[in-house]
């Protein structure tokens, strides 16, 4: 073993250092990223992909309305965030099911069968998503972002690129969500005002009005079948 040590040291000095190849040649025409770099890019994009997809669906409006409804009730953590997000996701799938079914039939099924390339699948998936977003987007929001993007004034809303349509759609969804939340807040705000006035007239200054009004708001919400009305109204607000 002592006699072999000089040979091992010489072989280590003559061998090139180990490096991670960044590019793998594909002939004289070009090159592609190696498998480790492709994996890194894939997992990096995977963190942004859910946010991008949720911005193009009904999730934004639903989760905002449900969150503000919880604040209107005055319950700090009931229902919890997991329930709010889960209910929003399932209601989003319910609302988006016609659009997603069309995307699956026109784009994903042929692509998974290997009959069309990935670029063609993207082109086929674009019209259903574009049609859904255009039906929910206000013309004023489309005009705003078209002007900011310096598009031609003669471009129709059906022909605007996704970089204009997506922020216009999200802006319209935020407006619709806050309008619905305003209507949800009104009956609970009336109860808070009545309870606060009664407590002040009775001289109960040290008793919190929120603590007293909470049972009445819960009773009103249950007697009016609030979940049925709220979720049904949210689903119906996307009907065209």
mmCIF file of C-alpha atoms in Angstrom:
data_model
loop_
_atom_site.group_PDB
_atom_site.id
_atom_site.type_symbol
_atom_site.label_atom_id
_atom_site.label_comp_id
_atom_site.label_asym_id
_atom_site.label_seq_id
_atom_site.Cartn_x
_atom_site.Cartn_y
_atom_site.Cartn_z
ATOM 1 C CA UNK A 1 0.000 0.000 0.000
ATOM 2 C CA UNK A 2 2.882 2.389 0.782
ATOM 3 C CA UNK A 3 4.395 1.603 -2.615
ATOM 4 C CA UNK A 4 1.129 2.479 -4.390
ATOM 5 C CA UNK A 5 0.684 5.891 -2.721
ATOM 6 C CA UNK A 6 2.958 7.780 -5.184
ATOM 7 C CA UNK A 7 1.083 6.298 -8.139
ATOM 8 C CA UNK A 8 -2.301 7.310 -6.694
ATOM 9 C CA UNK A 9 -1.071 10.869 -6.019
ATOM 10 C CA UNK A 10 0.268 11.182 -9.575
ATOM 11 C CA UNK A 11 -3.023 9.985 -11.062
ATOM 12 C CA UNK A 12 -4.967 12.541 -9.016
ATOM 13 C CA UNK A 13 -2.709 15.356 -10.187
ATOM 14 C CA UNK A 14 -2.995 14.370 -13.859
ATOM 15 C CA UNK A 15 -6.793 13.882 -13.853
ATOM 16 C CA UNK A 16 -8.913 16.953 -14.729
ATOM 17 C CA UNK A 17 -11.127 18.384 -11.986
ATOM 18 C CA UNK A 18 -14.689 17.112 -11.901
ATOM 19 C CA UNK A 19 -17.138 19.690 -13.198
ATOM 20 C CA UNK A 20 -20.894 19.769 -13.713
ATOM 21 C CA UNK A 21 -21.665 20.199 -17.402
ATOM 22 C CA UNK A 22 -24.018 23.108 -17.970
ATOM 23 C CA UNK A 23 -24.693 22.503 -21.628
ATOM 24 C CA UNK A 24 -24.990 19.373 -23.665
ATOM 25 C CA UNK A 25 -24.271 19.697 -27.365
ATOM 26 C CA UNK A 26 -26.916 18.950 -29.931
ATOM 27 C CA UNK A 27 -24.784 19.040 -33.019
ATOM 28 C CA UNK A 28 -23.560 22.128 -34.765
ATOM 29 C CA UNK A 29 -26.934 23.856 -34.731
ATOM 30 C CA UNK A 30 -27.297 24.548 -31.006
ATOM 31 C CA UNK A 31 -27.215 23.200 -27.460
ATOM 32 C CA UNK A 32 -29.601 22.401 -24.631
ATOM 33 C CA UNK A 33 -29.337 22.525 -20.855
ATOM 34 C CA UNK A 34 -28.147 19.446 -19.042
ATOM 35 C CA UNK A 35 -30.448 17.397 -16.824
ATOM 36 C CA UNK A 36 -29.418 19.058 -13.501
ATOM 37 C CA UNK A 37 -29.979 22.540 -14.929
ATOM 38 C CA UNK A 38 -33.295 21.499 -16.459
ATOM 39 C CA UNK A 39 -34.381 20.121 -13.087
ATOM 40 C CA UNK A 40 -33.385 23.336 -11.334
ATOM 41 C CA UNK A 41 -35.296 25.466 -13.847
ATOM 42 C CA UNK A 42 -38.335 23.181 -13.598
ATOM 43 C CA UNK A 43 -38.602 23.393 -9.807
ATOM 44 C CA UNK A 44 -38.013 27.151 -9.932
ATOM 45 C CA UNK A 45 -40.866 27.607 -12.390
ATOM 46 C CA UNK A 46 -43.027 25.218 -10.376
ATOM 47 C CA UNK A 47 -43.155 27.729 -7.518
ATOM 48 C CA UNK A 48 -44.606 30.442 -9.751
ATOM 49 C CA UNK A 49 -46.892 28.236 -11.841
ATOM 50 C CA UNK A 50 -49.706 27.861 -9.244
ATOM 51 C CA UNK A 51 -49.868 31.628 -8.736
ATOM 52 C CA UNK A 52 -50.003 32.236 -12.489
ATOM 53 C CA UNK A 53 -52.767 29.662 -12.957
ATOM 54 C CA UNK A 54 -54.801 30.975 -10.007
ATOM 55 C CA UNK A 55 -54.630 34.482 -11.414
ATOM 56 C CA UNK A 56 -56.349 33.193 -14.575
ATOM 57 C CA UNK A 57 -59.222 31.445 -12.765
ATOM 58 C CA UNK A 58 -62.111 32.298 -10.443
ATOM 59 C CA UNK A 59 -60.027 31.706 -7.304
ATOM 60 C CA UNK A 60 -59.207 35.382 -6.700
ATOM 61 C CA UNK A 61 -62.801 36.553 -6.371
ATOM 62 C CA UNK A 62 -63.929 33.572 -4.296
ATOM 63 C CA UNK A 63 -61.143 33.602 -1.712
ATOM 64 C CA UNK A 64 -61.406 37.385 -1.176
ATOM 65 C CA UNK A 65 -65.173 37.258 -0.626
ATOM 66 C CA UNK A 66 -64.917 34.344 1.806
ATOM 67 C CA UNK A 67 -62.108 36.043 3.741
ATOM 68 C CA UNK A 68 -64.035 39.314 4.052
ATOM 69 C CA UNK A 69 -67.166 37.399 5.046
ATOM 70 C CA UNK A 70 -65.227 35.968 7.984
ATOM 71 C CA UNK A 71 -64.190 39.477 9.001
ATOM 72 C CA UNK A 72 -67.788 40.673 8.708
ATOM 73 C CA UNK A 73 -68.919 37.932 11.060
ATOM 74 C CA UNK A 74 -66.261 38.977 13.552
ATOM 75 C CA UNK A 75 -64.828 35.488 14.005
ATOM 76 C CA UNK A 76 -61.063 35.639 14.088
ATOM 77 C CA UNK A 77 -60.224 32.084 13.022
ATOM 78 C CA UNK A 78 -63.519 30.407 12.176
ATOM 79 C CA UNK A 79 -63.563 29.078 9.562
ATOM 80 C CA UNK A 80 -59.762 28.666 9.535
ATOM 81 C CA UNK A 81 -57.572 29.594 6.602
ATOM 82 C CA UNK A 82 -57.268 25.970 5.475
ATOM 83 C CA UNK A 83 -61.040 25.706 5.157
ATOM 84 C CA UNK A 84 -61.290 29.034 3.325
ATOM 85 C CA UNK A 85 -58.595 28.102 0.812
ATOM 86 C CA UNK A 86 -59.877 24.547 0.356
ATOM 87 C CA UNK A 87 -63.455 25.682 -0.196
ATOM 88 C CA UNK A 88 -62.231 28.330 -2.629
ATOM 89 C CA UNK A 89 -60.256 25.749 -4.592
ATOM 90 C CA UNK A 90 -63.152 23.309 -4.894
ATOM 91 C CA UNK A 91 -65.575 26.088 -5.833
ATOM 92 C CA UNK A 92 -63.036 27.287 -8.399
ATOM 93 C CA UNK A 93 -62.893 23.804 -9.934
ATOM 94 C CA UNK A 94 -66.689 23.753 -10.030
ATOM 95 C CA UNK A 95 -66.913 27.122 -11.772
ATOM 96 C CA UNK A 96 -64.023 26.410 -14.142
ATOM 97 C CA UNK A 97 -65.098 22.847 -15.020
ATOM 98 C CA UNK A 98 -66.596 23.697 -18.460
ATOM 99 C CA UNK A 99 -63.459 25.633 -19.417
ATOM 100 C CA UNK A 100 -61.089 23.000 -18.028
ATOM 101 C CA UNK A 101 -62.988 20.208 -19.771
ATOM 102 C CA UNK A 102 -62.602 22.012 -23.070
ATOM 103 C CA UNK A 103 -58.892 22.582 -22.466
ATOM 104 C CA UNK A 104 -58.474 18.900 -21.627
ATOM 105 C CA UNK A 105 -60.346 17.705 -24.718
ATOM 106 C CA UNK A 106 -58.731 20.129 -27.169
ATOM 107 C CA UNK A 107 -55.172 20.371 -25.845
ATOM 108 C CA UNK A 108 -54.132 17.969 -23.110
ATOM 109 C CA UNK A 109 -55.668 14.745 -24.431
ATOM 110 C CA UNK A 110 -54.066 15.025 -27.907
ATOM 111 C CA UNK A 111 -50.751 16.097 -26.364
ATOM 112 C CA UNK A 112 -50.682 13.210 -23.880
ATOM 113 C CA UNK A 113 -51.488 10.836 -26.748
ATOM 114 C CA UNK A 114 -48.513 12.207 -28.679
ATOM 115 C CA UNK A 115 -50.513 13.434 -31.669
ATOM 116 C CA UNK A 116 -49.626 17.118 -31.317
ATOM 117 C CA UNK A 117 -46.495 18.902 -30.025
ATOM 118 C CA UNK A 118 -46.404 21.037 -26.887
ATOM 119 C CA UNK A 119 -46.568 24.341 -28.807
ATOM 120 C CA UNK A 120 -49.758 23.270 -30.579
ATOM 121 C CA UNK A 121 -51.271 22.187 -27.257
ATOM 122 C CA UNK A 122 -50.619 25.659 -25.829
ATOM 123 C CA UNK A 123 -52.259 27.273 -28.839
ATOM 124 C CA UNK A 124 -55.332 25.074 -28.449
ATOM 125 C CA UNK A 125 -55.567 25.720 -24.686
ATOM 126 C CA UNK A 126 -55.487 29.493 -25.129
ATOM 127 C CA UNK A 127 -58.979 30.136 -26.655
ATOM 128 C CA UNK A 128 -61.031 28.580 -23.790
ATOM 129 C CA UNK A 129 -59.056 30.444 -21.120
ATOM 130 C CA UNK A 130 -59.175 33.660 -23.123
ATOM 131 C CA UNK A 131 -62.934 33.331 -23.586
ATOM 132 C CA UNK A 132 -63.508 32.812 -19.845
ATOM 133 C CA UNK A 133 -61.372 35.793 -18.851
ATOM 134 C CA UNK A 134 -62.896 38.104 -21.460
ATOM 135 C CA UNK A 135 -66.411 37.356 -20.181
ATOM 136 C CA UNK A 136 -65.390 38.405 -16.652
ATOM 137 C CA UNK A 137 -63.214 41.406 -17.589
ATOM 138 C CA UNK A 138 -64.513 44.950 -17.823
ATOM 139 C CA UNK A 139 -63.858 46.830 -21.024
ATOM 140 C CA UNK A 140 -62.432 49.767 -19.079
ATOM 141 C CA UNK A 141 -59.752 47.550 -17.534
ATOM 142 C CA UNK A 142 -58.808 46.111 -20.919
ATOM 143 C CA UNK A 143 -58.592 49.632 -22.343
ATOM 144 C CA UNK A 144 -56.423 50.755 -19.414
ATOM 145 C CA UNK A 145 -53.793 48.054 -19.809
ATOM 146 C CA UNK A 146 -53.938 48.282 -23.597
ATOM 147 C CA UNK A 147 -53.097 51.960 -23.285
ATOM 148 C CA UNK A 148 -50.298 51.228 -20.823
ATOM 149 C CA UNK A 149 -48.908 48.573 -23.190
ATOM 150 C CA UNK A 150 -49.129 51.117 -26.049
ATOM 151 C CA UNK A 151 -51.226 48.860 -28.226
ATOM 152 C CA UNK A 152 -53.011 50.120 -31.299
ATOM 153 C CA UNK A 153 -56.383 51.643 -30.474
ATOM 154 C CA UNK A 154 -57.994 49.491 -33.137
ATOM 155 C CA UNK A 155 -57.040 46.215 -31.455
ATOM 156 C CA UNK A 156 -60.133 44.347 -30.307
ATOM 157 C CA UNK A 157 -60.325 42.866 -26.787
ATOM 158 C CA UNK A 158 -60.391 39.380 -28.349
ATOM 159 C CA UNK A 159 -56.989 40.013 -29.917
ATOM 160 C CA UNK A 160 -55.090 41.556 -26.993
ATOM 161 C CA UNK A 161 -52.080 39.546 -25.780
ATOM 162 C CA UNK A 162 -52.094 37.696 -22.475
ATOM 163 C CA UNK A 163 -49.758 40.266 -20.906
ATOM 164 C CA UNK A 164 -52.656 42.736 -21.211
ATOM 165 C CA UNK A 165 -55.588 40.403 -20.628
ATOM 166 C CA UNK A 166 -54.362 38.757 -17.403
ATOM 167 C CA UNK A 167 -53.783 41.977 -15.360
ATOM 168 C CA UNK A 168 -57.061 43.392 -16.690
ATOM 169 C CA UNK A 169 -58.855 40.211 -15.608
ATOM 170 C CA UNK A 170 -57.301 40.286 -12.129
ATOM 171 C CA UNK A 171 -58.244 43.960 -11.713
ATOM 172 C CA UNK A 172 -61.838 43.227 -12.670
ATOM 173 C CA UNK A 173 -61.916 40.272 -10.273
ATOM 174 C CA UNK A 174 -60.720 42.483 -7.416
ATOM 175 C CA UNK A 175 -63.434 45.038 -8.170
ATOM 176 C CA UNK A 176 -66.143 42.364 -8.299
ATOM 177 C CA UNK A 177 -64.888 40.757 -5.089
ATOM 178 C CA UNK A 178 -65.007 44.003 -3.124
ATOM 179 C CA UNK A 179 -68.454 44.855 -4.498
ATOM 180 C CA UNK A 180 -69.820 41.502 -3.337
ATOM 181 C CA UNK A 181 -68.046 41.860 0.019
ATOM 182 C CA UNK A 182 -69.648 45.284 0.503
ATOM 183 C CA UNK A 183 -73.098 43.748 0.151
ATOM 184 C CA UNK A 184 -72.114 40.996 2.591
ATOM 185 C CA UNK A 185 -70.906 43.531 5.177
ATOM 186 C CA UNK A 186 -74.099 45.621 5.277
ATOM 187 C CA UNK A 187 -76.383 43.383 7.426
ATOM 188 C CA UNK A 188 -73.599 42.595 9.880
ATOM 189 C CA UNK A 189 -72.686 46.272 10.139
ATOM 190 C CA UNK A 190 -76.305 47.108 10.963
ATOM 191 C CA UNK A 191 -76.278 44.545 13.783
ATOM 192 C CA UNK A 192 -73.042 46.025 15.174
ATOM 193 C CA UNK A 193 -74.528 49.531 15.138
ATOM 194 C CA UNK A 194 -77.733 48.426 16.858
ATOM 195 C CA UNK A 195 -75.899 46.486 19.573
ATOM 196 C CA UNK A 196 -73.475 49.367 20.146
ATOM 197 C CA UNK A 197 -76.333 51.873 20.488
ATOM 198 C CA UNK A 198 -78.219 49.648 22.922
ATOM 199 C CA UNK A 199 -75.139 49.117 25.103
ATOM 200 C CA UNK A 200 -74.408 52.850 25.198
ATOM 201 C CA UNK A 201 -78.005 53.646 26.131
ATOM 202 C CA UNK A 202 -77.815 51.108 28.971
ATOM 203 C CA UNK A 203 -74.532 52.577 30.174
ATOM 204 C CA UNK A 204 -72.549 49.396 29.616
ATOM 205 C CA UNK A 205 -69.407 51.122 28.410
ATOM 206 C CA UNK A 206 -67.025 48.403 29.551
ATOM 207 C CA UNK A 207 -68.799 45.601 27.672
ATOM 208 C CA UNK A 208 -67.418 44.980 24.177
ATOM 209 C CA UNK A 209 -70.080 45.408 21.454
ATOM 210 C CA UNK A 210 -68.277 42.855 19.290
ATOM 211 C CA UNK A 211 -68.663 40.192 21.970
ATOM 212 C CA UNK A 212 -72.394 40.854 22.276
ATOM 213 C CA UNK A 213 -73.143 41.168 18.558
ATOM 214 C CA UNK A 214 -71.319 37.990 17.551
ATOM 215 C CA UNK A 215 -74.112 35.570 18.627
ATOM 216 C CA UNK A 216 -76.717 37.682 16.830
ATOM 217 C CA UNK A 217 -74.656 37.759 13.638
ATOM 218 C CA UNK A 218 -74.137 34.010 13.759
ATOM 219 C CA UNK A 219 -77.855 33.469 14.356
ATOM 220 C CA UNK A 220 -78.741 35.733 11.407
ATOM 221 C CA UNK A 221 -76.246 33.967 9.164
ATOM 222 C CA UNK A 222 -77.567 30.519 10.083
ATOM 223 C CA UNK A 223 -81.272 31.418 9.879
ATOM 224 C CA UNK A 224 -80.788 33.048 6.469
ATOM 225 C CA UNK A 225 -78.896 29.958 5.234
ATOM 226 C CA UNK A 226 -75.924 32.189 4.594
ATOM 227 C CA UNK A 227 -73.558 29.570 3.182
ATOM 228 C CA UNK A 228 -76.119 28.540 0.591
ATOM 229 C CA UNK A 229 -76.770 32.130 -0.437
ATOM 230 C CA UNK A 230 -73.127 33.172 -0.459
ATOM 231 C CA UNK A 231 -71.693 30.204 -2.348
ATOM 232 C CA UNK A 232 -74.628 30.121 -4.743
ATOM 233 C CA UNK A 233 -74.254 33.821 -5.480
ATOM 234 C CA UNK A 234 -70.517 33.443 -6.023
ATOM 235 C CA UNK A 235 -71.008 30.580 -8.479
ATOM 236 C CA UNK A 236 -73.811 32.427 -10.250
ATOM 237 C CA UNK A 237 -71.696 35.574 -10.581
ATOM 238 C CA UNK A 238 -69.504 33.744 -13.129
ATOM 239 C CA UNK A 239 -72.448 32.585 -15.245
ATOM 240 C CA UNK A 240 -72.561 34.201 -18.686
#
